[in-house]
Amino acid sequence: MTQTVSRPGAGAQQVPLPLDVGAIRADFPILTRTVRDGKRLVYLDSGATSQKPRSVLDAERWFYENINAAPHRGAHQLAEEATGAYEEARAKIGAFIGAPEREIVFTRNTTEAINLVAYALSNAVTAKEPEFRTYAVGQGDEIVVTEMEHHADLIPWQQLCERTGATLRWLGLTDDGRLDLSNLAEVINERTKLVAVTQQSNILGTINPIGEIVARAREVGALVLVDGAQSVPHQPVDVTELGADLLVFSGHKMLGPTGVGVLWGRYEVLDKLPPFLTGGSMIEVVRMEGSTFMPPPQRFEAGVPMTAQVVGLGAAVDYLQALGMAKVEEHEKALTGYALAKLAEIPGVTVIGPADTVARGGAVSFTVEDIHPHDVGQVLDDLGIAVRVGHHCAWPVVRRYGVPATTRATFYVHTGYDDIDALADGIREAQRFFGVAPSGDSEGATS
Amino acid sequence: MQLESMYQEIILDHYKNPHGRGLRDPFDAEVHHVNPTCGDEVTLRVKLDGDTVADVSYEGMGCSISQASVSAMYDLVVGKRVTEALETGEHFMTLMQAKGDPSVAEKLEDELEDAVAFAGVSKYPARIKCALMSWMALKDASARAMSTTAAPATPTGGHS
């Protein structure tokens, strides 16, 4: 049988990987377990949540065993040490994205960080402090998103518009999985108050031209919020280079614990936002008649924070920096190129998203002809391969491309070519199991 | 491989050759149910003849489990009294909660006919809702059809 190649030069080639996958896997205790009757765990769902290296688990345990206390309260030694560890982690996480610590706000996750901003913009409407009304959103104003946003970067803006009477507008998508910027100047206009855009699509893998969007937003004086949930874990991100006003990301997708996310904001922007959640530790003076609030970041951190998780995220940042984010990015690019070529060799498989690795990250969504993604995922699961199936919290995207759902594989630092080979073999197994192996199958062909 | 325990031959047969598929007129109620975690959808119509289910017709898209389940349900409920059909639905729910316990399937075998083949699905928590979606739609549509046929002047859903 001759090999079918979908496009010139598209052979699946294993270029040397920048990261030592064997050594890295040894750092992740969960990768030693087996699943579904003794099968090696092939974890291709880091885009949903990443696995944790031992150093992150150790950091949380160390915190609880040695210095557990509520930070920014109490004068005892434990409180001092807990505050120190919490603030050290803030500085470290800030440095990871090139930001000073006072611009780093800890939230529960990306979703909460975006809600914080969306609620601040509507709270601004009724704020009694004039400076807090700077970014107030109301009737006649417009909020701009894109059709490829995760629900977390869509629903909060829909809701903000419903609360305030503002209008939601969006940039569409092209057939090859990119943002359609042909009407950028029309969609982002003098009425635009804020543009919310993902840096890397969680379903298509597309890396968006943030610079171009920021440039247009600057012309009309709109704020730009970048959803970095899928970019900060996978590529070097520097907020100065990014040029945006706000950046949000989650700890649990970047080797850190669940329960901690980050809102970065330019200080002058954060300083003019009223609070979202209120209560203890975000206040300056409290009287029965009313209260005043701390400056950022404390203004946005009401209540005892997720201290151990923040310390754990600090350890995750150490781990990623030791590997080097440029290498992490290069590693995933090599894996993505290999995966796209491997999938292109399987008849009946269609990738939803950019077909090459140009401005593209490692989220590879695909459909298998005549097999529903749930059923593909079930066969893969039976082989020990963990992928995501469904609409990936980006329902408008699957609708845009006319599919009910997709199967998605995502990669990280412990992913190797063997994982992608297992995925490709698993897809063929699904086709065999459901009796839909199309003719012209190139399996067994030599390259 | 444990896949066969879920994908019984009988399930795959219903998936590939669904029974009763397509939306038909006349009908007393139509509902649209989705599984928001995965995007599976079914549009289902119920036609009653007195207190008997005269017809169930449907269109949908989704995985093999959700599509086979609605097909097997069609075979089970058409011609039954509404109360019996809903009771069968309750027993199907019991089967889905059995976590693969074969004794539950044995007890329900006569009543659930082909649908007892879904016993294997109950071992996979993420897929149970796929199997249940059509039964939930039937319950909803039957309730609406009953209220419509009982009081013809009231619009579907009882809003006025």
PDB file of C-alpha atoms in Angstrom, chain B:
ATOM      1  CA  MET B   1     -10.402  -4.818  26.550  1.00  0.00           C
ATOM      2  CA  GLN B   2     -13.541  -3.820  28.462  1.00  0.00           C
ATOM      3  CA  LEU B   3     -15.092  -1.844  25.652  1.00  0.00           C
ATOM      4  CA  GLU B   4     -17.372  -4.699  24.650  1.00  0.00           C
ATOM      5  CA  SER B   5     -19.094  -4.532  28.036  1.00  0.00           C
ATOM      6  CA  MET B   6     -20.339  -1.053  27.126  1.00  0.00           C
ATOM      7  CA  TYR B   7     -20.682  -1.345  23.389  1.00  0.00           C
ATOM      8  CA  GLN B   8     -22.843  -4.466  23.264  1.00  0.00           C
ATOM      9  CA  GLU B   9     -23.633  -5.623  19.737  1.00  0.00           C
ATOM     10  CA  ILE B  10     -27.266  -4.760  20.336  1.00  0.00           C
ATOM     11  CA  ILE B  11     -26.326  -1.139  21.147  1.00  0.00           C
ATOM     12  CA  LEU B  12     -24.240  -0.801  18.013  1.00  0.00           C
ATOM     13  CA  ASP B  13     -27.134  -2.250  15.985  1.00  0.00           C
ATOM     14  CA  HIS B  14     -29.536   0.363  17.349  1.00  0.00           C
ATOM     15  CA  TYR B  15     -26.921   3.066  16.656  1.00  0.00           C
ATOM     16  CA  LYS B  16     -26.389   2.038  13.046  1.00  0.00           C
ATOM     17  CA  ASN B  17     -30.047   1.230  12.316  1.00  0.00           C
ATOM     18  CA  PRO B  18     -32.147   3.378  14.645  1.00  0.00           C
ATOM     19  CA  HIS B  19     -35.785   2.478  15.166  1.00  0.00           C
ATOM     20  CA  GLY B  20     -38.489   5.094  14.786  1.00  0.00           C
ATOM     21  CA  ARG B  21     -36.113   7.910  13.915  1.00  0.00           C
ATOM     22  CA  GLY B  22     -37.415  11.103  12.299  1.00  0.00           C
ATOM     23  CA  LEU B  23     -39.914  13.734  13.443  1.00  0.00           C
ATOM     24  CA  ARG B  24     -43.539  12.908  12.670  1.00  0.00           C
ATOM     25  CA  ASP B  25     -46.884  14.681  12.718  1.00  0.00           C
ATOM     26  CA  PRO B  26     -49.228  14.865  14.467  1.00  0.00           C
ATOM     27  CA  PHE B  27     -47.806  15.316  17.954  1.00  0.00           C
ATOM     28  CA  ASP B  28     -48.988  16.693  21.284  1.00  0.00           C
ATOM     29  CA  ALA B  29     -45.676  17.963  22.627  1.00  0.00           C
ATOM     30  CA  GLU B  30     -42.163  18.545  21.394  1.00  0.00           C
ATOM     31  CA  VAL B  31     -39.106  19.046  23.582  1.00  0.00           C
ATOM     32  CA  HIS B  32     -35.468  19.759  22.900  1.00  0.00           C
ATOM     33  CA  HIS B  33     -32.944  18.378  25.381  1.00  0.00           C
ATOM     34  CA  VAL B  34     -29.204  18.869  25.390  1.00  0.00           C
ATOM     35  CA  ASN B  35     -26.356  17.441  27.337  1.00  0.00           C
ATOM     36  CA  PRO B  36     -24.480  20.667  28.071  1.00  0.00           C
ATOM     37  CA  THR B  37     -21.196  18.987  28.925  1.00  0.00           C
ATOM     38  CA  CYS B  38     -20.823  17.445  25.487  1.00  0.00           C
ATOM     39  CA  GLY B  39     -23.327  19.043  23.152  1.00  0.00           C
ATOM     40  CA  ASP B  40     -25.437  15.953  22.491  1.00  0.00           C
ATOM     41  CA  GLU B  41     -28.959  16.937  21.471  1.00  0.00           C
ATOM     42  CA  VAL B  42     -32.327  15.327  20.935  1.00  0.00           C
ATOM     43  CA  THR B  43     -35.605  16.776  19.686  1.00  0.00           C
ATOM     44  CA  LEU B  44     -38.430  14.475  20.726  1.00  0.00           C
ATOM     45  CA  ARG B  45     -42.157  14.467  20.016  1.00  0.00           C
ATOM     46  CA  VAL B  46     -44.860  12.547  21.798  1.00  0.00           C
ATOM     47  CA  LYS B  47     -48.297  11.727  20.383  1.00  0.00           C
ATOM     48  CA  LEU B  48     -50.821  10.407  22.845  1.00  0.00           C
ATOM     49  CA  ASP B  49     -53.967   8.427  22.211  1.00  0.00           C
ATOM     50  CA  GLY B  50     -55.900   8.886  25.450  1.00  0.00           C
ATOM     51  CA  ASP B  51     -53.441   7.731  28.090  1.00  0.00           C
ATOM     52  CA  THR B  52     -51.451   5.611  25.660  1.00  0.00           C
ATOM     53  CA  VAL B  53     -48.207   6.595  23.925  1.00  0.00           C
ATOM     54  CA  ALA B  54     -49.282   6.436  20.281  1.00  0.00           C
ATOM     55  CA  ASP B  55     -45.942   7.563  18.854  1.00  0.00           C
ATOM     56  CA  VAL B  56     -42.555   8.889  19.856  1.00  0.00           C
ATOM     57  CA  SER B  57     -40.568  10.499  17.071  1.00  0.00           C
ATOM     58  CA  TYR B  58     -37.162  12.090  17.327  1.00  0.00           C
ATOM     59  CA  GLU B  59     -34.139  13.661  15.695  1.00  0.00           C
ATOM     60  CA  GLY B  60     -30.850  14.038  17.402  1.00  0.00           C
ATOM     61  CA  MET B  61     -27.139  14.052  17.215  1.00  0.00           C
ATOM     62  CA  GLY B  62     -24.783  12.539  19.658  1.00  0.00           C
ATOM     63  CA  CYS B  63     -22.667   9.567  20.538  1.00  0.00           C
ATOM     64  CA  SER B  64     -23.565   5.940  19.914  1.00  0.00           C
ATOM     65  CA  ILE B  65     -24.855   5.521  23.476  1.00  0.00           C
ATOM     66  CA  SER B  66     -27.268   8.463  23.346  1.00  0.00           C
ATOM     67  CA  GLN B  67     -28.521   7.578  19.865  1.00  0.00           C
ATOM     68  CA  ALA B  68     -28.912   3.861  20.581  1.00  0.00           C
ATOM     69  CA  SER B  69     -30.695   4.654  23.833  1.00  0.00           C
ATOM     70  CA  VAL B  70     -33.415   6.696  22.156  1.00  0.00           C
ATOM     71  CA  SER B  71     -33.898   3.948  19.562  1.00  0.00           C
ATOM     72  CA  ALA B  72     -34.254   1.235  22.229  1.00  0.00           C
ATOM     73  CA  MET B  73     -36.593   3.508  24.157  1.00  0.00           C
ATOM     74  CA  TYR B  74     -38.819   3.928  21.108  1.00  0.00           C
ATOM     75  CA  ASP B  75     -39.275   0.142  20.947  1.00  0.00           C
ATOM     76  CA  LEU B  76     -40.103  -0.012  24.644  1.00  0.00           C
ATOM     77  CA  VAL B  77     -42.605   2.786  25.104  1.00  0.00           C
ATOM     78  CA  VAL B  78     -44.719   3.082  21.962  1.00  0.00           C
ATOM     79  CA  GLY B  79     -48.082   1.397  22.609  1.00  0.00           C
ATOM     80  CA  LYS B  80     -47.663   1.504  26.391  1.00  0.00           C
ATOM     81  CA  ARG B  81     -49.761   3.538  28.770  1.00  0.00           C
ATOM     82  CA  VAL B  82     -47.936   6.760  29.710  1.00  0.00           C
ATOM     83  CA  THR B  83     -47.675   5.697  33.359  1.00  0.00           C
ATOM     84  CA  GLU B  84     -46.129   2.373  32.325  1.00  0.00           C
ATOM     85  CA  ALA B  85     -43.702   4.075  29.952  1.00  0.00           C
ATOM     86  CA  LEU B  86     -42.548   6.436  32.696  1.00  0.00           C
ATOM     87  CA  GLU B  87     -42.233   3.538  35.126  1.00  0.00           C
ATOM     88  CA  THR B  88     -40.012   1.761  32.603  1.00  0.00           C
ATOM     89  CA  GLY B  89     -37.990   4.980  32.500  1.00  0.00           C
ATOM     90  CA  GLU B  90     -37.584   4.803  36.275  1.00  0.00           C
ATOM     91  CA  HIS B  91     -36.341   1.231  35.965  1.00  0.00           C
ATOM     92  CA  PHE B  92     -33.916   2.250  33.249  1.00  0.00           C
ATOM     93  CA  MET B  93     -32.647   4.893  35.684  1.00  0.00           C
ATOM     94  CA  THR B  94     -32.190   2.164  38.301  1.00  0.00           C
ATOM     95  CA  LEU B  95     -30.166   0.174  35.782  1.00  0.00           C
ATOM     96  CA  MET B  96     -27.975   3.221  35.119  1.00  0.00           C
ATOM     97  CA  GLN B  97     -27.307   3.606  38.831  1.00  0.00           C
ATOM     98  CA  ALA B  98     -26.315  -0.062  39.256  1.00  0.00           C
ATOM     99  CA  LYS B  99     -22.556   0.520  38.724  1.00  0.00           C
ATOM    100  CA  GLY B 100     -22.430  -2.616  36.603  1.00  0.00           C
ATOM    101  CA  ASP B 101     -24.065  -4.886  39.226  1.00  0.00           C
ATOM    102  CA  PRO B 102     -25.286  -7.858  37.125  1.00  0.00           C
ATOM    103  CA  SER B 103     -28.084  -8.746  39.588  1.00  0.00           C
ATOM    104  CA  VAL B 104     -29.854  -5.462  38.824  1.00  0.00           C
ATOM    105  CA  ALA B 105     -29.722  -6.145  35.096  1.00  0.00           C
ATOM    106  CA  GLU B 106     -31.026  -9.690  35.607  1.00  0.00           C
ATOM    107  CA  LYS B 107     -34.064  -8.449  37.520  1.00  0.00           C
ATOM    108  CA  LEU B 108     -34.912  -5.862  34.858  1.00  0.00           C
ATOM    109  CA  GLU B 109     -34.148  -7.966  31.823  1.00  0.00           C
ATOM    110  CA  ASP B 110     -37.732  -8.918  30.927  1.00  0.00           C
ATOM    111  CA  GLU B 111     -39.052  -5.413  31.262  1.00  0.00           C
ATOM    112  CA  LEU B 112     -36.242  -3.488  29.590  1.00  0.00           C
ATOM    113  CA  GLU B 113     -35.708  -5.860  26.644  1.00  0.00           C
ATOM    114  CA  ASP B 114     -32.918  -4.448  24.395  1.00  0.00           C
ATOM    115  CA  ALA B 115     -32.373  -1.563  26.807  1.00  0.00           C
ATOM    116  CA  VAL B 116     -30.906  -3.941  29.389  1.00  0.00           C
ATOM    117  CA  ALA B 117     -27.844  -4.034  27.136  1.00  0.00           C
ATOM    118  CA  PHE B 118     -27.011  -0.578  28.530  1.00  0.00           C
ATOM    119  CA  ALA B 119     -26.078  -2.197  31.875  1.00  0.00           C
ATOM    120  CA  GLY B 120     -22.398  -1.918  30.902  1.00  0.00           C
ATOM    121  CA  VAL B 121     -22.745   1.858  30.537  1.00  0.00           C
ATOM    122  CA  SER B 122     -23.498   2.131  34.258  1.00  0.00           C
ATOM    123  CA  LYS B 123     -19.812   1.369  34.967  1.00  0.00           C
ATOM    124  CA  TYR B 124     -18.804   4.588  33.200  1.00  0.00           C
ATOM    125  CA  PRO B 125     -20.181   7.582  35.148  1.00  0.00           C
ATOM    126  CA  ALA B 126     -19.347  10.029  32.355  1.00  0.00           C
ATOM    127  CA  ARG B 127     -21.549   8.149  29.898  1.00  0.00           C
ATOM    128  CA  ILE B 128     -24.644   7.554  32.039  1.00  0.00           C
ATOM    129  CA  LYS B 129     -26.095  10.925  31.127  1.00  0.00           C
ATOM    130  CA  CYS B 130     -25.728  10.011  27.438  1.00  0.00           C
ATOM    131  CA  ALA B 131     -27.966   6.980  27.968  1.00  0.00           C
ATOM    132  CA  LEU B 132     -30.450   8.929  30.092  1.00  0.00           C
ATOM    133  CA  MET B 133     -30.917  11.992  27.882  1.00  0.00           C
ATOM    134  CA  SER B 134     -33.726  10.535  25.758  1.00  0.00           C
ATOM    135  CA  TRP B 135     -35.574   9.180  28.804  1.00  0.00           C
ATOM    136  CA  MET B 136     -35.450  12.622  30.400  1.00  0.00           C
ATOM    137  CA  ALA B 137     -36.804  14.097  27.178  1.00  0.00           C
ATOM    138  CA  LEU B 138     -39.617  11.527  27.151  1.00  0.00           C
ATOM    139  CA  LYS B 139     -40.571  12.346  30.728  1.00  0.00           C
ATOM    140  CA  ASP B 140     -40.649  16.051  29.924  1.00  0.00           C
ATOM    141  CA  ALA B 141     -42.578  15.625  26.662  1.00  0.00           C
ATOM    142  CA  SER B 142     -45.100  13.250  28.247  1.00  0.00           C
ATOM    143  CA  ALA B 143     -45.848  15.694  31.042  1.00  0.00           C
ATOM    144  CA  ARG B 144     -46.399  18.480  28.516  1.00  0.00           C
ATOM    145  CA  ALA B 145     -48.506  16.265  26.268  1.00  0.00           C
ATOM    146  CA  MET B 146     -50.678  15.237  29.236  1.00  0.00           C
ATOM    147  CA  SER B 147     -51.284  18.846  30.224  1.00  0.00           C
ATOM    148  CA  THR B 148     -51.965  19.818  26.604  1.00  0.00           C
ATOM    149  CA  THR B 149     -54.428  17.027  25.957  1.00  0.00           C
ATOM    150  CA  ALA B 150     -56.086  17.484  29.357  1.00  0.00           C
ATOM    151  CA  ALA B 151     -56.638  21.205  28.802  1.00  0.00           C
ATOM    152  CA  PRO B 152     -56.430  21.983  25.071  1.00  0.00           C
ATOM    153  CA  ALA B 153     -56.739  25.739  25.601  1.00  0.00           C
ATOM    154  CA  THR B 154     -53.489  25.906  27.609  1.00  0.00           C
ATOM    155  CA  PRO B 155     -50.336  26.435  25.566  1.00  0.00           C
ATOM    156  CA  THR B 156     -47.457  23.966  25.953  1.00  0.00           C
ATOM    157  CA  GLY B 157     -45.676  24.428  29.235  1.00  0.00           C
ATOM    158  CA  GLY B 158     -48.696  25.970  30.897  1.00  0.00           C
ATOM    159  CA  HIS B 159     -47.652  29.611  30.501  1.00  0.00           C
ATOM    160  CA  SER B 160     -50.472  31.963  29.758  1.00  0.00           C
TER     161      SER B 160
END
